[in-house]
Amino acid sequence: MTTRYRVEYALKTHRRDQLIEFVKGLLAVPFVLLSQPTVIYEKDKAAVATMATTANARYAQIMKDVEDLINDHIAHQKSPHPTVSKLKMLVPSVGNFFTSLPLQAAFERQDRDRFISSRRFVAPSFNDIRLILNTAQVMSLVRDSKLELVTFDGDVTLYDDGKSLTDDNPCIPRILTLMRKGIRIGIVTAAGYTEPEMYYERLHGLLDAVAASDFQKLKHSLVVMGGESNFLFAYTPNSPCKLEPVPEADWQLPEMRDWTEENVTALLDVAEAALKDCISCMRLPVQVLRKKRAVGIFPSKGVRLSREQLEETVLVVQRIVEMSPAGKRIPFCAFNGGNDVFVDIGDKSWGVMACQQYFGGIEGSKSLHVGDQFLSAGANDFKVSPL
Ligand code: IMP
Ligand code: MG
């Protein structure tokens, strides 16, 4: 049993977020001790209500304790001679935190919406905890009212996979509200096109809405970063496609000087060969697409690849590129795009940092990235999380 568990765990570890798993484990204890699976709701409402009140208090206390662990971790981070925090000992993969997280308040908010403490059969889940963490992050940024930049992923965050941001998209008025408050917006997407017209096709709903708005302020507040961190365009009312390329000198970070044509070609050659190996090994029904700053595989219209095929390909390619000399010279991102696999030069952490730099050096604690891919491997938004 133990061996079986270990094997499963080792194989699936890339699909887990260790901090969320840790919190889930802590909440499982009061759930096991307090839940009332045998009580019939109508007959014994009082017992269920008592359970909910007690579970709420215990869950809230645990969230407060985790909140304190994170504050202690931040104190370690800031120390001139950082040592390993208790949280780092408990969750070795945990990264740096830009802000503290009011987890207890966020839990109370989510418990009001989702009745987590009232559940008798389903323990606090990965999803519950993910939502609590998201709520806490937003609460923290609002509480300190420090937010200066919000970056959004495209596919599966602002619009459905492979679709476009059309003018009826409910995110548009919300993004405009943020912009009116002086918050800068970046669309940081893996979709990598060298020409602004292609981004207009994908994002025209938002770009047209900004153009129709009469706020002068909005004019210098919106950029699109394509190919994760490779092509930057700024909103302009003066072009039919509402975007113009930003000269590289205005946004590229010093480290990006190593992203020479030679290094890029060498990395993409290794990635392409690895993808082709996967195609022949698993007889994948796909085509290879080589671009200026990316290489990927995708199936013909109507064909769906299985999750296993996609994940296996990502993990194999990632490992091969990581071990190659080319992969040690410049950063890259191999990810599962839902029905395709791409390897891009750079990643979204560079994309977000370049947006911060372009807008005059916005700090990490004043930025928020909103995305859909936060698993630890095979996901591109994950790269934005500080390491
Ligand atoms: P995102 O969710 O906005 O980051 O977009 C991810 C999707 O963009 C992928 O699933 C691909 O289908 C698509 N895509 C188009 N061009 C590229 C590219 O050059 N690199 C990576 N993904 C791309
Ligand atoms: Mg996405």
Short mmCIF file of C-alpha atoms and ligand atoms in Angstrom, two decimals:
data_model
loop_
_atom_site.label_atom_id
_atom_site.label_comp_id
_atom_site.label_asym_id
_atom_site.label_seq_id
_atom_site.Cartn_x
_atom_site.Cartn_y
_atom_site.Cartn_z
CA MET A 1 0.00 0.00 0.00
CA THR A 2 2.75 2.41 0.98
CA THR A 3 4.73 1.61 -2.14
CA ARG A 4 1.67 2.02 -4.30
CA TYR A 5 0.98 5.38 -2.68
CA ARG A 6 4.56 6.50 -3.20
CA VAL A 7 4.52 5.52 -6.87
CA GLU A 8 1.25 7.34 -7.48
CA TYR A 9 2.45 10.35 -5.54
CA ALA A 10 5.77 10.55 -7.39
CA LEU A 11 4.07 10.33 -10.72
CA LYS A 12 1.40 12.85 -9.94
CA THR A 13 3.45 15.36 -8.02
CA HIS A 14 3.59 17.67 -11.04
CA ARG A 15 -0.19 17.93 -10.87
CA ARG A 16 -0.23 19.19 -7.30
CA ASP A 17 0.46 22.45 -5.60
CA GLN A 18 2.35 21.56 -2.45
CA LEU A 19 1.14 24.54 -0.41
CA ILE A 20 -2.49 23.78 -1.23
CA GLU A 21 -1.95 20.08 -0.43
CA PHE A 22 -0.41 21.06 2.91
CA VAL A 23 -3.38 23.25 3.89
CA LYS A 24 -5.79 20.56 2.68
CA GLY A 25 -4.08 18.06 4.99
CA LEU A 26 -4.42 20.42 7.97
CA LEU A 27 -8.13 21.00 7.33
CA ALA A 28 -8.78 17.28 6.87
CA VAL A 29 -8.21 16.63 10.59
CA PRO A 30 -11.09 18.76 11.96
CA PHE A 31 -13.24 17.57 9.06
CA VAL A 32 -12.70 13.93 10.04
CA LEU A 33 -13.26 14.64 13.72
CA LEU A 34 -16.26 16.95 13.44
CA SER A 35 -18.25 15.96 10.36
CA GLN A 36 -21.60 14.31 11.01
CA PRO A 37 -22.19 11.91 8.12
CA THR A 38 -24.81 9.86 10.01
CA VAL A 39 -27.08 12.72 10.98
CA ILE A 40 -30.27 13.06 8.96
CA TYR A 41 -30.62 16.75 8.20
CA GLU A 42 -34.35 17.22 8.77
CA LYS A 43 -34.42 15.25 12.01
CA ASP A 44 -31.44 16.82 13.64
CA LYS A 45 -30.90 20.26 12.33
CA ALA A 46 -29.38 21.37 15.63
CA ALA A 47 -26.53 18.82 15.42
CA VAL A 48 -25.69 19.94 11.88
CA ALA A 49 -25.75 23.60 12.91
CA THR A 50 -23.45 22.90 15.87
CA MET A 51 -21.10 20.96 13.59
CA ALA A 52 -21.00 23.86 11.14
CA THR A 53 -20.24 26.39 13.89
CA THR A 54 -17.52 24.26 15.45
CA ALA A 55 -15.97 23.33 12.09
CA ASN A 56 -15.99 26.99 11.05
CA ALA A 57 -14.10 27.98 14.22
CA ARG A 58 -11.52 25.20 13.78
CA TYR A 59 -10.99 25.82 10.06
CA ALA A 60 -10.70 29.57 10.70
CA GLN A 61 -8.08 28.97 13.41
CA ILE A 62 -6.06 26.77 11.05
CA MET A 63 -6.20 29.42 8.34
CA LYS A 64 -5.02 32.01 10.88
CA ASP A 65 -2.13 29.72 11.82
CA VAL A 66 -1.13 29.33 8.16
CA GLU A 67 -1.43 33.12 7.75
CA ASP A 68 1.07 33.48 10.62
CA LEU A 69 3.38 30.89 9.07
CA ILE A 70 3.40 32.93 5.85
CA ASN A 71 4.14 36.14 7.76
CA ASP A 72 7.03 34.41 9.48
CA HIS A 73 8.24 33.17 6.07
CA ILE A 74 8.10 36.74 4.70
CA ALA A 75 10.14 37.94 7.69
CA HIS A 76 12.77 35.29 6.84
CA GLN A 77 12.75 36.38 3.20
CA LYS A 78 13.40 39.99 4.19
CA SER A 79 16.19 39.22 6.64
CA PRO A 80 19.66 40.29 5.42
CA HIS A 81 20.86 36.74 6.12
CA PRO A 82 17.82 34.60 5.22
CA THR A 83 17.52 31.22 6.92
CA VAL A 84 15.01 28.46 6.25
CA SER A 85 11.57 29.35 7.61
CA LYS A 86 9.27 26.86 9.35
CA LEU A 87 6.94 27.01 6.34
CA LYS A 88 9.84 26.16 4.02
CA MET A 89 10.64 23.14 6.20
CA LEU A 90 7.01 22.01 6.01
CA VAL A 91 6.54 22.79 2.30
CA PRO A 92 10.00 22.74 0.69
CA SER A 93 8.72 23.84 -2.72
CA VAL A 94 7.17 27.06 -1.37
CA GLY A 95 8.42 30.24 -3.09
CA ASN A 96 8.63 33.87 -2.00
CA PHE A 97 5.57 35.91 -1.09
CA PHE A 98 5.26 39.51 -2.24
CA THR A 99 2.43 40.26 0.21
CA SER A 100 0.98 38.77 3.38
CA LEU A 101 -2.30 36.87 2.89
CA PRO A 102 -5.32 37.44 5.17
CA LEU A 103 -6.31 33.76 5.00
CA GLN A 104 -8.67 33.78 7.96
CA ALA A 105 -10.76 36.65 6.56
CA ALA A 106 -10.65 35.05 3.10
CA PHE A 107 -11.81 31.73 4.54
CA GLU A 108 -14.75 33.42 6.31
CA ARG A 109 -15.71 35.06 3.04
CA GLN A 110 -15.54 31.79 1.07
CA ASP A 111 -17.33 29.90 3.85
CA ARG A 112 -20.21 32.36 3.58
CA ASP A 113 -20.39 31.72 -0.16
CA ARG A 114 -19.63 27.99 -0.31
CA PHE A 115 -20.74 26.63 3.12
CA ILE A 116 -17.52 24.66 3.47
CA SER A 117 -18.06 24.13 7.22
CA SER A 118 -21.56 22.73 6.69
CA ARG A 119 -20.40 19.85 4.52
CA ARG A 120 -20.63 16.38 6.04
CA PHE A 121 -19.21 14.19 3.28
CA VAL A 122 -16.88 16.34 1.22
CA ALA A 123 -13.81 17.64 3.02
CA PRO A 124 -12.28 21.06 2.24
CA SER A 125 -10.95 20.51 -1.26
CA PHE A 126 -8.12 21.70 -3.48
CA ASN A 127 -10.61 24.00 -5.18
CA ASP A 128 -11.87 25.48 -1.88
CA ILE A 129 -8.32 26.26 -0.82
CA ARG A 130 -7.36 27.67 -4.21
CA LEU A 131 -10.33 30.05 -3.99
CA ILE A 132 -9.42 31.04 -0.42
CA LEU A 133 -5.86 31.82 -1.52
CA ASN A 134 -7.10 33.85 -4.49
CA THR A 135 -9.53 35.78 -2.27
CA ALA A 136 -6.79 36.45 0.27
CA GLN A 137 -4.47 37.76 -2.45
CA VAL A 138 -7.10 40.16 -3.76
CA MET A 139 -8.06 41.24 -0.21
CA SER A 140 -4.44 41.96 0.58
CA LEU A 141 -3.94 44.10 -2.53
CA VAL A 142 -7.20 45.99 -1.96
CA ARG A 143 -6.59 46.44 1.78
CA ASP A 144 -3.24 48.06 1.17
CA SER A 145 -4.61 49.69 -2.04
CA LYS A 146 -1.25 49.28 -3.69
CA LEU A 147 -2.28 47.66 -6.93
CA GLU A 148 -0.60 49.30 -9.95
CA LEU A 149 -0.53 46.55 -12.60
CA VAL A 150 -2.86 43.67 -13.42
CA THR A 151 -1.75 41.19 -16.08
CA PHE A 152 -4.17 38.73 -17.60
CA ASP A 153 -3.61 35.48 -19.41
CA GLY A 154 -5.67 35.12 -22.61
CA ASP A 155 -6.98 31.63 -23.44
CA VAL A 156 -9.17 30.07 -20.74
CA THR A 157 -8.86 33.21 -18.58
CA LEU A 158 -10.36 36.07 -20.58
CA TYR A 159 -11.95 33.88 -23.29
CA ASP A 160 -12.40 30.21 -24.17
CA ASP A 161 -9.50 28.17 -25.50
CA GLY A 162 -8.58 29.27 -29.02
CA LYS A 163 -11.38 31.87 -29.14
CA SER A 164 -11.26 35.69 -29.11
CA LEU A 165 -12.13 38.52 -26.73
CA THR A 166 -15.32 39.74 -28.40
CA ASP A 167 -17.19 42.94 -27.54
CA ASP A 168 -19.80 41.13 -25.39
CA ASN A 169 -17.15 39.75 -23.04
CA PRO A 170 -18.09 40.58 -19.39
CA CYS A 171 -14.42 41.18 -18.50
CA ILE A 172 -14.30 44.34 -20.66
CA PRO A 173 -16.21 46.76 -18.35
CA ARG A 174 -14.26 45.41 -15.37
CA ILE A 175 -10.91 45.95 -17.08
CA LEU A 176 -11.99 49.49 -18.04
CA THR A 177 -12.91 50.17 -14.40
CA LEU A 178 -9.41 49.12 -13.32
CA MET A 179 -7.88 51.34 -16.01
CA ARG A 180 -9.98 54.33 -14.91
CA LYS A 181 -8.53 53.88 -11.43
CA GLY A 182 -5.08 54.32 -12.94
CA ILE A 183 -4.17 50.64 -12.87
CA ARG A 184 -2.08 49.48 -15.83
CA ILE A 185 -3.19 46.42 -17.75
CA GLY A 186 -1.10 43.81 -19.56
CA ILE A 187 -2.47 40.90 -21.56
CA VAL A 188 0.34 38.36 -21.17
CA THR A 189 -0.39 35.47 -23.47
CA ALA A 190 1.55 32.56 -24.90
CA ALA A 191 -0.05 33.21 -28.27
CA GLY A 192 2.96 34.38 -30.24
CA TYR A 193 2.47 36.54 -33.31
CA THR A 194 4.93 39.07 -34.65
CA GLU A 195 2.26 41.29 -36.22
CA PRO A 196 -0.20 43.50 -34.27
CA GLU A 197 -3.09 42.60 -36.62
CA MET A 198 -3.18 39.05 -35.23
CA TYR A 199 -3.56 40.34 -31.67
CA TYR A 200 -6.30 42.69 -32.79
CA GLU A 201 -8.15 39.69 -34.19
CA ARG A 202 -7.93 37.93 -30.80
CA LEU A 203 -8.51 40.96 -28.54
CA HIS A 204 -10.60 43.37 -30.63
CA GLY A 205 -13.46 43.59 -28.09
CA LEU A 206 -11.21 45.15 -25.46
CA LEU A 207 -9.16 47.28 -27.86
CA ASP A 208 -12.28 48.74 -29.50
CA ALA A 209 -13.84 49.43 -26.07
CA VAL A 210 -10.74 51.36 -24.97
CA ALA A 211 -10.81 53.29 -28.27
CA ALA A 212 -14.49 54.16 -27.73
CA SER A 213 -13.83 55.40 -24.21
CA ASP A 214 -13.23 59.11 -23.74
CA PHE A 215 -10.67 58.76 -20.98
CA GLN A 216 -7.29 60.20 -21.96
CA LYS A 217 -5.73 58.25 -19.13
CA LEU A 218 -6.57 54.93 -20.73
CA LYS A 219 -4.30 55.66 -23.65
CA HIS A 220 -1.05 54.74 -21.93
CA SER A 221 -2.33 51.98 -19.73
CA LEU A 222 -2.67 48.90 -21.91
CA VAL A 223 -0.08 46.58 -23.41
CA VAL A 224 -0.14 43.14 -24.97
CA MET A 225 2.80 40.81 -24.37
CA GLY A 226 2.77 37.94 -26.87
CA GLY A 227 4.74 34.67 -26.96
CA GLU A 228 4.98 34.75 -23.13
CA SER A 229 7.74 37.40 -23.10
CA ASN A 230 8.78 37.92 -26.71
CA PHE A 231 6.69 40.58 -28.46
CA LEU A 232 5.39 43.76 -26.78
CA PHE A 233 2.67 45.96 -28.28
CA ALA A 234 1.13 49.08 -26.77
CA TYR A 235 -2.41 50.33 -27.28
CA THR A 236 -2.66 53.24 -29.70
CA PRO A 237 -5.79 54.94 -31.04
CA ASN A 238 -3.84 55.88 -34.18
CA SER A 239 -3.71 52.51 -35.89
CA PRO A 240 -6.59 50.47 -37.34
CA CYS A 241 -5.49 47.48 -35.26
CA LYS A 242 -5.16 49.69 -32.13
CA LEU A 243 -1.70 48.32 -31.34
CA GLU A 244 1.84 49.31 -32.20
CA PRO A 245 5.08 47.44 -31.53
CA VAL A 246 7.15 48.84 -28.65
CA PRO A 247 10.86 49.21 -29.51
CA GLU A 248 12.82 46.47 -27.74
CA ALA A 249 15.02 49.00 -25.96
CA ASP A 250 11.94 50.30 -24.12
CA TRP A 251 10.97 47.03 -22.48
CA GLN A 252 13.59 44.30 -22.76
CA LEU A 253 15.35 43.34 -19.56
CA PRO A 254 19.17 43.16 -19.46
CA GLU A 255 19.06 39.34 -19.12
CA MET A 256 17.22 39.11 -22.43
CA ARG A 257 20.39 40.16 -24.26
CA ASP A 258 21.37 36.48 -24.09
CA TRP A 259 18.31 35.58 -26.14
CA THR A 260 20.32 35.86 -29.34
CA GLU A 261 19.19 34.29 -32.61
CA GLU A 262 21.89 31.66 -32.14
CA ASN A 263 20.74 30.68 -28.63
CA VAL A 264 17.07 30.79 -29.63
CA THR A 265 17.64 28.57 -32.68
CA ALA A 266 19.71 26.08 -30.68
CA LEU A 267 16.99 25.76 -28.01
CA LEU A 268 14.15 25.45 -30.49
CA ASP A 269 16.11 22.80 -32.45
CA VAL A 270 16.44 20.65 -29.32
CA ALA A 271 12.77 21.19 -28.45
CA GLU A 272 11.62 20.36 -31.98
CA ALA A 273 13.65 17.13 -32.02
CA ALA A 274 12.21 16.16 -28.61
CA LEU A 275 8.66 16.85 -29.80
CA LYS A 276 9.27 14.73 -32.89
CA ASP A 277 10.53 11.88 -30.67
CA CYS A 278 7.27 12.04 -28.72
CA ILE A 279 5.27 12.04 -31.93
CA SER A 280 6.91 8.85 -33.13
CA CYS A 281 6.95 7.16 -29.69
CA MET A 282 3.25 7.75 -29.03
CA ARG A 283 2.13 7.91 -32.68
CA LEU A 284 0.63 11.33 -31.99
CA PRO A 285 -1.75 12.56 -34.74
CA VAL A 286 -0.25 16.06 -34.83
CA GLN A 287 1.64 18.56 -36.93
CA VAL A 288 4.72 20.50 -35.84
CA LEU A 289 4.65 24.29 -35.93
CA ARG A 290 7.94 26.15 -35.78
CA LYS A 291 7.70 29.89 -35.10
CA LYS A 292 10.16 32.72 -34.50
CA ARG A 293 10.24 32.20 -30.73
CA ALA A 294 8.37 28.91 -30.22
CA VAL A 295 7.84 25.41 -31.46
CA GLY A 296 4.70 23.39 -30.87
CA ILE A 297 2.54 20.47 -31.89
CA PHE A 298 -1.17 20.55 -32.57
CA PRO A 299 -3.71 18.06 -33.98
CA SER A 300 -5.95 18.55 -37.00
CA LYS A 301 -9.30 20.25 -36.49
CA GLY A 302 -11.75 18.02 -34.61
CA VAL A 303 -9.08 15.70 -33.18
CA ARG A 304 -8.51 15.77 -29.42
CA LEU A 305 -5.33 14.66 -27.72
CA SER A 306 -5.68 12.92 -24.36
CA ARG A 307 -4.46 14.50 -21.14
CA GLU A 308 -1.92 11.70 -20.79
CA GLN A 309 -0.45 12.31 -24.26
CA LEU A 310 -0.19 16.05 -23.59
CA GLU A 311 1.37 15.68 -20.13
CA GLU A 312 3.82 13.00 -21.21
CA THR A 313 4.96 15.17 -24.11
CA VAL A 314 5.43 18.24 -21.91
CA LEU A 315 7.39 16.36 -19.26
CA VAL A 316 9.63 14.56 -21.77
CA VAL A 317 10.36 17.72 -23.76
CA GLN A 318 10.93 19.78 -20.64
CA ARG A 319 13.44 17.26 -19.31
CA ILE A 320 15.32 16.96 -22.62
CA VAL A 321 15.59 20.72 -23.14
CA GLU A 322 16.52 21.31 -19.48
CA MET A 323 19.42 18.87 -19.78
CA SER A 324 20.71 20.27 -23.08
CA PRO A 325 23.44 22.98 -23.20
CA ALA A 326 20.97 25.21 -25.12
CA GLY A 327 18.41 24.87 -22.33
CA LYS A 328 20.96 26.02 -19.76
CA ARG A 329 21.72 29.24 -21.66
CA ILE A 330 18.27 30.83 -21.85
CA PRO A 331 14.91 30.32 -20.10
CA PHE A 332 12.05 28.48 -21.78
CA CYS A 333 8.57 27.28 -21.00
CA ALA A 334 7.11 23.93 -22.10
CA PHE A 335 3.39 23.69 -21.45
CA ASN A 336 0.19 21.85 -22.14
CA GLY A 337 -2.18 24.25 -23.90
CA GLY A 338 -5.26 22.02 -23.52
CA ASN A 339 -5.04 20.40 -26.97
CA ASP A 340 -1.53 21.38 -28.01
CA VAL A 341 1.97 21.51 -26.54
CA PHE A 342 4.28 24.49 -27.01
CA VAL A 343 7.82 25.33 -26.05
CA ASP A 344 8.33 29.08 -25.88
CA ILE A 345 11.47 31.11 -25.39
CA GLY A 346 11.32 32.81 -21.98
CA ASP A 347 8.18 32.52 -19.90
CA LYS A 348 5.45 34.64 -18.31
CA SER A 349 7.60 35.66 -15.35
CA TRP A 350 9.79 37.50 -17.88
CA GLY A 351 6.65 38.75 -19.64
CA VAL A 352 5.26 40.25 -16.44
CA MET A 353 8.63 41.69 -15.40
CA ALA A 354 8.97 43.33 -18.82
CA CYS A 355 5.51 44.93 -18.39
CA GLN A 356 6.55 46.16 -14.93
CA GLN A 357 9.69 47.66 -16.44
CA TYR A 358 7.81 49.25 -19.37
CA PHE A 359 5.42 50.99 -16.98
CA GLY A 360 8.31 52.54 -15.07
CA GLY A 361 9.41 49.80 -12.68
CA ILE A 362 6.30 48.58 -10.85
CA GLU A 363 7.15 46.37 -7.87
CA GLY A 364 6.06 42.74 -7.50
CA SER A 365 3.96 43.59 -4.43
CA LYS A 366 1.92 46.01 -6.58
CA SER A 367 1.26 43.55 -9.42
CA LEU A 368 -1.32 40.82 -9.84
CA HIS A 369 -1.35 38.13 -12.53
CA VAL A 370 -4.64 36.40 -13.35
CA GLY A 371 -4.39 33.10 -15.22
CA ASP A 372 -5.70 29.57 -15.52
CA GLN A 373 -2.52 27.47 -15.52
CA PHE A 374 -0.98 27.20 -12.08
CA LEU A 375 0.05 23.55 -11.81
CA SER A 376 3.72 23.16 -11.06
CA ALA A 377 4.77 21.68 -14.41
CA GLY A 378 3.31 21.81 -17.85
CA ALA A 379 1.61 25.11 -17.06
CA ASN A 380 2.58 28.57 -18.26
CA ASP A 381 0.97 30.96 -15.72
CA PHE A 382 2.73 29.07 -12.93
CA LYS A 383 6.00 30.65 -14.04
CA VAL A 384 4.76 34.02 -12.80
CA SER A 385 4.78 32.73 -9.21
CA PRO A 386 7.96 33.97 -7.53
CA LEU A 387 10.52 31.23 -6.86
P1 IMP B 1 -2.58 31.70 -23.18
O1 IMP B 1 -3.50 30.85 -22.35
O2 IMP B 1 -3.19 33.03 -23.51
O3 IMP B 1 -1.21 31.81 -22.60
O4 IMP B 1 -2.47 31.00 -24.63
C1 IMP B 1 -2.07 29.66 -24.76
C2 IMP B 1 -2.45 29.14 -26.12
O5 IMP B 1 -1.93 29.97 -27.19
C3 IMP B 1 -1.85 27.79 -26.41
O6 IMP B 1 -2.66 26.77 -25.92
C4 IMP B 1 -1.74 27.74 -27.91
O7 IMP B 1 -2.89 27.11 -28.46
C5 IMP B 1 -1.76 29.19 -28.36
N1 IMP B 1 -0.53 29.63 -29.05
C6 IMP B 1 -0.49 30.26 -30.23
N2 IMP B 1 0.77 30.59 -30.57
C7 IMP B 1 1.55 30.13 -29.58
C8 IMP B 1 2.97 30.20 -29.35
O8 IMP B 1 3.75 30.73 -30.14
N3 IMP B 1 3.39 29.65 -28.20
C9 IMP B 1 2.55 29.08 -27.30
N4 IMP B 1 1.23 29.00 -27.47
C10 IMP B 1 0.72 29.53 -28.60
MG MG B 2 -4.45 30.30 -20.47
#
